CSV table of C-alpha atoms in Angstrom, one decimal:
chain,number,residue,atom,x,y,z
A,20,MET,CA,152.7,53.1,50.6
A,21,SER,CA,149.0,52.8,50.6
A,22,LEU,CA,145.8,50.9,51.6
A,23,TYR,CA,143.3,50.0,49.1
A,24,SER,CA,140.2,49.3,49.4
A,25,SER,CA,139.6,46.5,46.8
A,26,VAL,CA,142.8,44.5,45.2
A,27,LEU,CA,141.1,45.6,41.6
A,28,GLU,CA,142.4,49.2,42.8
A,29,LEU,CA,146.0,47.6,42.4
A,30,ILE,CA,145.7,47.1,38.3
A,31,GLY,CA,147.5,49.6,36.3
A,32,HIS,CA,150.8,52.0,37.8
A,33,THR,CA,153.0,49.3,37.4
A,34,PRO,CA,156.6,50.1,37.6
A,35,MET,CA,159.2,50.6,34.8
A,36,VAL,CA,162.7,49.7,35.4
A,37,ASP,CA,166.0,50.0,33.3
A,38,ALA,CA,167.6,46.9,31.6
A,39,SER,CA,170.3,49.0,29.4
A,40,ALA,CA,173.2,46.3,31.0
A,41,LEU,CA,171.2,44.2,27.6
A,42,SER,CA,171.2,46.5,25.1
A,43,PRO,CA,173.4,45.7,22.6
A,44,ASN,CA,174.1,49.5,21.5
A,45,PRO,CA,176.1,51.4,24.5
A,46,SER,CA,173.9,54.9,22.8
A,47,VAL,CA,170.8,52.7,23.2
A,48,ARG,CA,168.9,52.4,26.5
A,49,ILE,CA,166.4,49.9,27.1
A,50,CYS,CA,163.6,50.4,29.6
A,51,VAL,CA,161.5,47.4,30.8
A,52,LYS,CA,157.4,48.2,32.2
A,53,LEU,CA,156.9,45.3,34.5
A,54,GLU,CA,153.6,44.1,33.9
A,55,GLY,CA,153.9,40.8,36.0
A,56,GLN,CA,153.6,43.3,39.1
A,57,ASN,CA,149.6,43.4,38.6
A,58,PRO,CA,147.7,41.7,40.9
A,59,GLY,CA,146.4,38.9,38.7
A,60,GLY,CA,149.8,39.1,37.1
A,61,SER,CA,149.9,39.9,33.6
A,62,VAL,CA,149.0,43.1,31.5
A,63,LYS,CA,145.8,41.7,30.7
A,64,ASP,CA,144.3,42.9,34.3
A,65,ARG,CA,144.0,46.3,32.7
A,66,VAL,CA,141.9,44.8,29.8
A,67,ALA,CA,139.9,42.7,31.8
A,68,LEU,CA,139.0,45.6,34.4
A,69,TRP,CA,138.6,48.1,31.3
A,70,MET,CA,136.2,45.5,29.5
A,71,VAL,CA,134.3,44.8,32.5
A,72,GLU,CA,133.6,48.3,33.8
A,73,GLN,CA,132.9,49.6,29.9
A,74,ALA,CA,130.3,46.4,29.7
A,75,GLU,CA,128.8,47.7,33.5
A,76,LYS,CA,128.6,51.1,31.8
A,77,GLU,CA,126.6,49.8,28.9
A,78,GLY,CA,124.0,47.8,31.1
A,79,LEU,CA,125.6,44.7,29.6
A,80,LEU,CA,126.8,43.1,32.5
A,81,VAL,CA,124.5,43.4,35.4
A,82,PRO,CA,124.3,41.0,39.0
A,83,GLY,CA,124.3,36.9,38.3
A,84,SER,CA,125.8,37.7,34.5
A,85,VAL,CA,127.7,35.2,33.1
A,86,LEU,CA,130.7,36.1,31.2
A,87,LEU,CA,132.5,34.0,28.0
A,88,GLU,CA,135.8,34.6,26.9
A,89,PRO,CA,138.4,32.4,24.7
A,90,SER,CA,142.1,33.2,26.3
A,91,SER,CA,145.0,31.1,26.0
A,92,GLY,CA,145.7,32.1,29.5
A,93,ASN,CA,146.3,35.9,30.9
A,94,THR,CA,143.2,37.9,30.1
A,95,GLY,CA,141.5,35.3,31.1
A,96,ILE,CA,143.3,35.1,34.4
A,97,GLY,CA,142.4,38.5,34.5
A,98,LEU,CA,138.8,38.1,34.0
A,99,ALA,CA,138.8,35.5,36.7
A,100,LEU,CA,140.3,37.9,39.1
A,101,VAL,CA,137.7,40.8,38.2
A,102,ALA,CA,134.5,38.4,37.9
A,103,ARG,CA,135.4,36.9,41.3
A,104,VAL,CA,136.0,40.2,42.9
A,105,LYS,CA,132.9,41.7,41.3
A,106,GLY,CA,130.8,38.7,41.7
A,107,TYR,CA,130.0,37.5,38.1
A,108,ARG,CA,130.6,34.3,36.3
A,109,LEU,CA,132.9,33.2,34.2
A,110,LYS,CA,133.7,30.7,31.6
A,111,VAL,CA,136.5,30.8,29.8
A,112,VAL,CA,137.3,28.9,26.2
A,113,LEU,CA,140.9,27.4,26.8
A,114,PRO,CA,143.7,25.7,24.4
A,115,THR,CA,144.2,22.3,26.3
A,116,ASN,CA,147.9,22.6,25.5
A,117,VAL,CA,148.5,25.7,27.7
A,118,SER,CA,151.2,25.4,30.9
A,119,PRO,CA,149.0,23.8,33.6
A,120,GLU,CA,149.8,27.2,36.1
A,121,ARG,CA,147.3,29.0,33.8
A,122,ARG,CA,144.7,26.0,34.4
A,123,GLN,CA,145.2,26.1,38.0
A,124,ALA,CA,144.9,29.9,38.8
A,125,LEU,CA,141.7,30.1,36.5
A,126,GLU,CA,140.5,27.4,38.8
A,127,MET,CA,141.8,29.0,41.8
A,128,TRP,CA,139.3,32.6,41.0
A,129,GLY,CA,136.1,30.3,40.0
A,130,ALA,CA,136.3,30.3,36.0
A,131,GLN,CA,134.9,27.3,34.7
A,132,ILE,CA,137.4,26.0,32.0
A,133,ILE,CA,135.7,24.7,28.8
A,134,GLU,CA,138.5,23.1,26.4
A,135,SER,CA,139.4,23.7,23.0
A,136,PRO,CA,141.5,21.5,21.0
A,137,GLY,CA,145.1,22.3,21.4
A,138,SER,CA,145.6,21.5,18.1
A,139,GLU,CA,144.0,24.4,17.1
A,140,GLY,CA,145.3,26.9,19.0
A,141,SER,CA,144.0,30.3,19.7
A,142,ASN,CA,142.0,30.3,16.6
A,143,GLY,CA,140.2,27.2,17.8
A,144,ALA,CA,139.8,28.7,20.6
A,145,VAL,CA,138.1,31.9,19.6
A,146,ARG,CA,136.0,30.0,17.0
A,147,LEU,CA,134.6,27.5,19.8
A,148,ALA,CA,133.9,30.6,22.0
A,149,MET,CA,132.1,32.1,18.8
A,150,LYS,CA,129.6,29.2,18.3
A,151,LEU,CA,129.0,29.1,22.1
A,152,HIS,CA,128.1,32.4,21.9
A,153,ALA,CA,125.5,31.9,19.4
A,154,GLU,CA,124.2,29.1,21.8
A,155,HIS,CA,123.9,31.1,24.3
A,156,PRO,CA,123.4,34.7,23.5
A,157,GLU,CA,122.7,35.3,27.5
A,158,TRP,CA,126.3,35.1,28.0
A,159,VAL,CA,128.0,37.9,28.0
A,160,PHE,CA,130.7,38.1,25.5
A,161,LEU,CA,133.2,40.6,25.7
A,162,TYR,CA,135.6,39.6,23.4
A,163,GLN,CA,139.1,40.9,23.7
A,164,TYR,CA,140.3,40.8,19.9
A,165,ALA,CA,137.4,42.8,19.1
A,166,ASN,CA,136.6,45.1,22.1
A,167,HIS,CA,137.7,48.6,22.1
A,168,ALA,CA,137.9,48.7,25.9
A,169,ASN,CA,141.2,47.0,25.4
A,170,PRO,CA,143.3,49.3,23.2
A,171,LEU,CA,141.8,51.9,25.4
A,172,ALA,CA,142.8,50.4,28.6
A,173,HIS,CA,146.5,50.7,27.2
A,174,TYR,CA,145.6,54.7,25.7
A,175,GLU,CA,144.6,55.6,29.2
A,176,GLY,CA,146.8,53.9,31.7
A,177,THR,CA,149.5,52.4,29.6
A,178,GLY,CA,150.2,54.7,27.4
A,179,PRO,CA,150.1,57.9,30.3
A,180,GLU,CA,152.1,55.8,33.0
A,181,ILE,CA,154.8,55.5,30.1
A,182,TRP,CA,155.2,58.9,29.5
A,183,GLN,CA,154.9,60.0,32.9
A,184,ASP,CA,158.0,58.1,33.7
A,185,CYS,CA,160.3,57.8,30.6
A,186,PRO,CA,159.1,60.7,28.0
A,187,GLU,CA,162.3,60.6,26.5
A,188,VAL,CA,161.2,57.4,24.7
A,189,THR,CA,162.2,57.2,21.2
A,190,HIS,CA,160.6,53.7,20.1
A,191,PHE,CA,158.2,51.8,21.7
A,192,VAL,CA,158.4,47.6,21.2
A,193,ALA,CA,155.7,45.4,22.2
A,194,GLY,CA,154.6,41.6,21.1
A,195,LEU,CA,151.2,41.7,18.9
A,196,GLY,CA,149.0,39.1,20.5
A,197,THR,CA,145.3,41.0,20.4
A,198,SER,CA,147.1,44.3,19.1
A,199,GLY,CA,145.6,45.8,22.2
A,200,THR,CA,148.8,47.0,24.2
A,201,LEU,CA,150.4,48.3,20.5
A,202,LEU,CA,147.2,50.0,19.2
A,203,GLY,CA,146.7,51.8,22.6
A,204,VAL,CA,150.5,52.9,23.8
A,205,GLY,CA,151.3,53.1,20.1
A,206,ARG,CA,148.6,55.6,19.6
A,207,PHE,CA,148.8,57.5,22.6
A,208,LEU,CA,152.9,58.0,22.2
A,209,LYS,CA,152.4,59.1,18.9
A,210,GLU,CA,150.3,62.0,20.3
A,211,GLN,CA,152.6,63.1,22.4
A,212,ASN,CA,155.7,62.8,19.9
A,213,PRO,CA,154.8,61.7,16.3
A,214,ALA,CA,158.7,61.0,16.6
A,215,VAL,CA,158.1,57.7,18.4
A,216,GLN,CA,158.6,54.2,16.3
A,217,VAL,CA,155.9,51.9,16.9
A,218,TRP,CA,157.7,48.2,16.5
A,219,ALA,CA,155.3,45.1,16.7
A,220,VAL,CA,157.1,42.0,17.8
A,221,GLU,CA,155.3,38.6,16.4
A,222,PRO,CA,156.6,35.3,18.6
A,223,PRO,CA,155.6,32.9,16.0
A,224,ALA,CA,152.6,30.7,16.7
A,225,GLY,CA,154.0,27.1,17.6
A,226,GLU,CA,154.4,25.1,14.2
A,227,LEU,CA,152.4,22.0,15.8
A,228,VAL,CA,149.5,24.4,17.2
A,229,ASP,CA,148.9,27.2,14.5
A,230,GLY,CA,145.5,25.9,14.1
A,231,LEU,CA,145.1,26.3,10.5
A,232,ARG,CA,143.7,23.8,7.6
A,233,SER,CA,144.4,26.6,5.2
A,234,LEU,CA,145.5,30.1,4.9
A,235,ASP,CA,142.2,31.5,4.4
A,236,ASP,CA,141.1,30.1,8.3
A,237,GLY,CA,143.8,33.0,9.2
A,238,TYR,CA,142.8,35.4,11.4
A,239,ILE,CA,143.3,39.2,12.0
A,240,PRO,CA,142.2,41.4,15.2
A,241,PRO,CA,139.2,43.6,14.3
A,242,ILE,CA,140.3,45.8,16.9
A,243,PHE,CA,143.7,46.3,14.3
A,244,GLN,CA,141.6,46.5,11.5
A,245,ASP,CA,139.6,48.8,12.8
A,246,LEU,CA,141.7,51.0,14.6
A,247,ALA,CA,144.3,50.8,11.1
A,248,GLY,CA,147.0,49.4,12.7
A,249,ALA,CA,149.2,48.8,9.8
A,250,ASP,CA,149.3,52.8,9.1
A,251,LEU,CA,150.1,53.0,13.1
A,252,LEU,CA,153.2,50.1,13.1
A,253,ASP,CA,156.4,51.3,11.5
A,254,ARG,CA,157.6,47.7,11.9
A,255,LYS,CA,157.3,44.2,12.6
A,256,THR,CA,159.8,41.0,13.2
A,257,ILE,CA,159.8,38.1,13.9
A,258,ILE,CA,161.2,36.4,17.4
A,259,GLY,CA,161.5,32.8,17.1
A,260,PRO,CA,161.0,30.4,20.6
A,261,ARG,CA,164.5,30.0,21.0
A,262,GLU,CA,165.9,33.6,20.9
A,263,SER,CA,162.9,34.0,22.9
A,264,ILE,CA,163.9,31.8,25.7
A,265,GLU,CA,167.6,32.8,25.4
A,266,TRP,CA,166.0,37.0,26.4
A,267,THR,CA,164.4,35.0,28.6
A,268,ARG,CA,166.6,34.0,30.6
A,269,ARG,CA,168.8,37.5,29.7
A,270,LEU,CA,166.2,39.2,31.8
A,271,ALA,CA,166.6,36.7,34.7
A,272,GLU,CA,170.6,37.6,34.7
A,273,ILE,CA,169.4,41.2,35.4
A,274,GLY,CA,167.2,40.1,38.1
A,275,VAL,CA,164.0,40.4,36.1
A,276,PHE,CA,161.5,37.5,36.4
A,277,ALA,CA,159.2,37.2,33.6
A,278,GLY,CA,157.5,35.4,31.2
A,279,ILE,CA,158.5,34.1,27.4
A,280,SER,CA,156.8,36.6,25.9
A,281,SER,CA,158.5,39.1,27.9
A,282,GLY,CA,161.6,37.5,25.9
A,283,SER,CA,160.0,38.4,22.8
A,284,ALA,CA,160.0,41.5,23.6
A,285,LEU,CA,162.9,42.4,25.1
A,286,ALA,CA,165.0,40.3,21.8
A,287,GLY,CA,162.8,42.7,19.9
A,288,ALA,CA,163.8,45.5,21.6
A,289,ALA,CA,167.6,44.6,21.4
A,290,ARG,CA,167.2,44.3,17.7
A,291,CYS,CA,165.8,47.3,17.0
A,292,ALA,CA,168.3,49.3,19.8
A,293,GLN,CA,171.4,47.3,17.1
A,294,VAL,CA,169.6,49.2,14.3
A,295,ILE,CA,169.4,53.1,15.4
A,296,GLU,CA,172.3,55.3,16.6
A,297,SER,CA,170.9,56.1,19.5
A,298,GLY,CA,167.4,56.4,21.9
A,299,VAL,CA,165.6,55.1,24.4
A,300,VAL,CA,163.5,51.9,23.9
A,301,VAL,CA,160.8,51.6,25.5
A,302,THR,CA,159.7,47.5,26.0
A,303,VAL,CA,157.1,45.7,28.0
A,304,ALA,CA,157.1,41.9,30.4
A,305,ALA,CA,153.4,41.3,29.8
A,306,ASP,CA,153.7,39.1,33.0
A,307,GLY,CA,155.9,37.4,35.5
A,308,GLY,CA,157.8,34.0,35.0
A,309,TRP,CA,155.8,31.8,37.9
A,310,LYS,CA,153.6,30.7,35.5
A,311,TYR,CA,156.3,28.9,33.4
A,312,LEU,CA,158.3,27.4,35.4
A,313,SER,CA,156.9,24.0,34.4
A,314,THR,CA,158.0,24.4,31.2
A,315,GLY,CA,161.8,24.2,32.7
A,316,ALA,CA,162.8,27.4,30.3
A,317,TRP,CA,165.2,28.9,33.1
A,318,THR,CA,167.1,25.4,33.8
A,319,ASP,CA,166.4,22.8,31.3
A,320,ASP,CA,168.6,22.4,28.4
A,321,ILE,CA,167.7,25.1,25.9
A,322,ASP,CA,167.1,22.4,22.8
A,323,ASP,CA,164.3,20.9,24.9
A,324,VAL,CA,162.8,24.0,25.6
A,325,VAL,CA,162.6,24.9,22.2
A,326,GLU,CA,160.9,21.9,20.8
A,327,ARG,CA,158.3,21.8,23.8
A,328,ALA,CA,157.9,25.1,22.6
A,329,ARG,CA,156.8,23.6,19.1
A,330,ARG,CA,153.7,22.2,21.2
A,331,ILE,CA,153.1,24.6,24.0
A,332,ILE,CA,151.2,28.0,23.8
A,333,TYR,CA,153.2,30.3,25.6
A,334,PHE,CA,152.0,33.6,25.1
B,29,MET,CA,169.0,35.1,-8.5
B,30,SER,CA,167.9,32.0,-6.2
B,31,VAL,CA,166.6,32.9,-2.1
B,32,GLU,CA,165.6,30.4,0.6
B,33,VAL,CA,161.9,30.5,1.1
B,34,ARG,CA,160.5,28.8,4.5
B,35,LEU,CA,156.9,27.5,4.0
B,36,PRO,CA,154.3,27.5,6.6
B,37,THR,CA,152.5,24.1,7.6
B,38,VAL,CA,149.6,24.7,5.7
B,39,LEU,CA,151.7,25.5,2.3
B,40,ARG,CA,153.9,22.1,2.4
B,41,PRO,CA,151.8,19.7,0.9
B,42,HIS,CA,152.2,21.9,-2.0
B,43,ALA,CA,155.5,21.8,-2.2
B,44,ALA,CA,155.5,17.7,-1.8
B,45,GLY,CA,156.1,18.4,2.1
B,46,GLN,CA,159.1,20.3,2.1
B,47,THR,CA,159.6,23.1,4.9
B,48,VAL,CA,162.5,25.3,2.8
B,49,VAL,CA,162.3,25.8,-1.2
B,50,GLU,CA,164.4,27.7,-3.7
B,51,ALA,CA,162.7,30.7,-5.4
B,52,GLU,CA,163.6,33.3,-7.9
B,53,GLY,CA,164.0,37.1,-8.2
B,54,ALA,CA,164.6,40.5,-7.0
B,55,THR,CA,161.8,41.4,-5.1
B,56,ILE,CA,159.3,39.9,-3.2
B,57,GLY,CA,156.7,40.3,-5.5
B,58,GLU,CA,159.1,38.2,-8.2
B,59,VAL,CA,160.0,35.6,-5.5
B,60,LEU,CA,156.7,35.4,-4.7
B,61,GLU,CA,155.4,34.6,-8.5
B,62,SER,CA,158.0,32.2,-8.8
B,63,LEU,CA,157.1,30.5,-5.9
B,64,VAL,CA,153.6,30.0,-7.5
B,65,ARG,CA,155.3,29.0,-11.2
B,66,SER,CA,157.1,26.2,-9.2
B,67,TYR,CA,154.3,25.1,-7.0
B,68,PRO,CA,150.4,26.1,-9.0
B,69,GLY,CA,149.2,24.5,-5.9
B,70,MET,CA,149.5,27.7,-3.8
B,71,SER,CA,148.0,30.0,-6.2
B,72,GLY,CA,145.7,32.0,-4.9
B,73,GLN,CA,146.7,31.1,-1.1
B,74,VAL,CA,149.8,33.5,-1.4
B,75,LEU,CA,148.9,35.9,-3.7
B,76,THR,CA,145.3,36.6,-4.7
B,77,ASP,CA,143.9,37.1,-7.9
B,78,ASP,CA,145.2,40.7,-8.7
B,79,GLY,CA,148.5,40.1,-7.7
B,80,SER,CA,148.2,41.2,-4.2
B,81,LEU,CA,149.2,39.9,-0.7
B,82,HIS,CA,146.8,38.0,1.1
B,83,ARG,CA,145.1,38.9,3.3
B,84,PHE,CA,146.3,36.3,6.2
B,85,VAL,CA,149.3,35.6,4.6
B,86,ASN,CA,152.2,37.7,6.7
B,87,VAL,CA,156.0,37.6,4.6
B,88,TYR,CA,159.2,38.3,6.2
B,89,VAL,CA,162.8,38.9,4.6
B,90,ASN,CA,165.4,38.1,7.6
B,91,ASP,CA,162.2,38.4,10.2
B,92,ASP,CA,160.9,41.8,8.5
B,93,ASP,CA,157.3,41.9,7.8
B,94,VAL,CA,157.5,43.7,4.1
B,95,ARG,CA,154.1,45.0,4.9
B,96,TYR,CA,156.0,47.5,6.8
B,97,LEU,CA,158.8,47.6,4.6
B,98,ASP,CA,158.1,48.3,1.0
B,99,GLN,CA,155.8,45.7,0.5
B,100,LEU,CA,155.7,43.7,-3.2
B,101,GLN,CA,158.6,45.7,-3.7
B,102,THR,CA,161.0,45.0,-0.9
B,103,LYS,CA,164.0,43.9,-2.3
B,104,VAL,CA,166.2,40.5,-1.9
B,105,GLN,CA,169.5,39.9,-1.8
B,106,PRO,CA,171.2,36.3,-2.4
B,107,GLY,CA,171.1,34.5,0.8
B,108,ASP,CA,168.2,36.4,2.5
B,109,THR,CA,165.7,34.0,3.7
B,110,VAL,CA,162.0,34.7,3.3
B,111,SER,CA,159.2,33.3,5.5
B,112,ILE,CA,155.9,33.1,4.7
B,113,LEU,CA,153.7,32.8,8.3
B,114,PRO,CA,149.7,33.0,8.4
B,115,ALA,CA,147.9,35.8,10.5
B,116,VAL,CA,146.6,33.8,13.4
B,117,ALA,CA,145.2,34.9,17.0
B,118,GLY,CA,147.6,35.7,20.2
B,119,GLY,CA,146.6,36.7,23.1
């Protein structure tokens, strides 16, 4: 063990655990990187730290600066942690229908919450943040969906860590979200071994929270387009809420207490293991289970949990 | 050949509120053309004027995104489920 001078030094260098007990194919190993071990509780601590330090280098962030970010949870929480330790103020645009633990974590670290309509989902939070930034250009808008420090955090951090711990990786499977994890880790792993396959898992947004008036309101993260994400991915598969919750419970059976998007990622890894002959599938548990206890995901009747998932943003 | 097509919330008003409809075709391109013929309100929403997939539309055959298979040439079999989902932000 080491003694660290700041909690920010604890970000990254997360452990990986062999979850092959859950593999449907005895010739395929599944390994899970436990991002819930980060001090803010999720993979987004890496992104928050990289984006803030990049903005500091560029002189965009100075003492007293105010940060603005749309986030359904984890990026906001990661930024709240980094901003608290470094002394910046933070405003997070948060949809109203996220689990209450997220709101509390943000408030614990002093973030100011600006609510966006739950019915508009993450898209609505992005839209409102853009409007607020236009009205307050003095607020620093890091904008995770378009900030290249987001995939860079994974290209320089998560990817090399996976390669160091598991160079036998043949497939990398992760949730799409902002696409930062897939773009950064995927590119790094393919540079080390071009045969590595990169699979995206897309948990469909809750039907009642997709926030669209028409398909023209759709959204593709600018970083996904800038970095030619469509060329990097080998496959993309959807995992529904029921399957996500079932796999979140399976993870708990082997002792891994992880969030619901981790269940989606595991379900994707299992689907991958099913269709390949042999190999090593690496996936990411993006956060721990703590923020989801109020959803009853592990203890309530699964039909009730799935029904609730149609209205709540879990990811 | 007939397959089931699952519609996203925003397209349902063009199909009298139905969640799932039937469409014909041996490839995704044919299925989507048949869908738009049956429900003309969807024209321009799913396929663009030049016949390519709308950029904010993701189409899946049995949960796999056709953009990473054979795009509009992706084959479908009787009994397959085609799902149309909008591209939205996550994170």
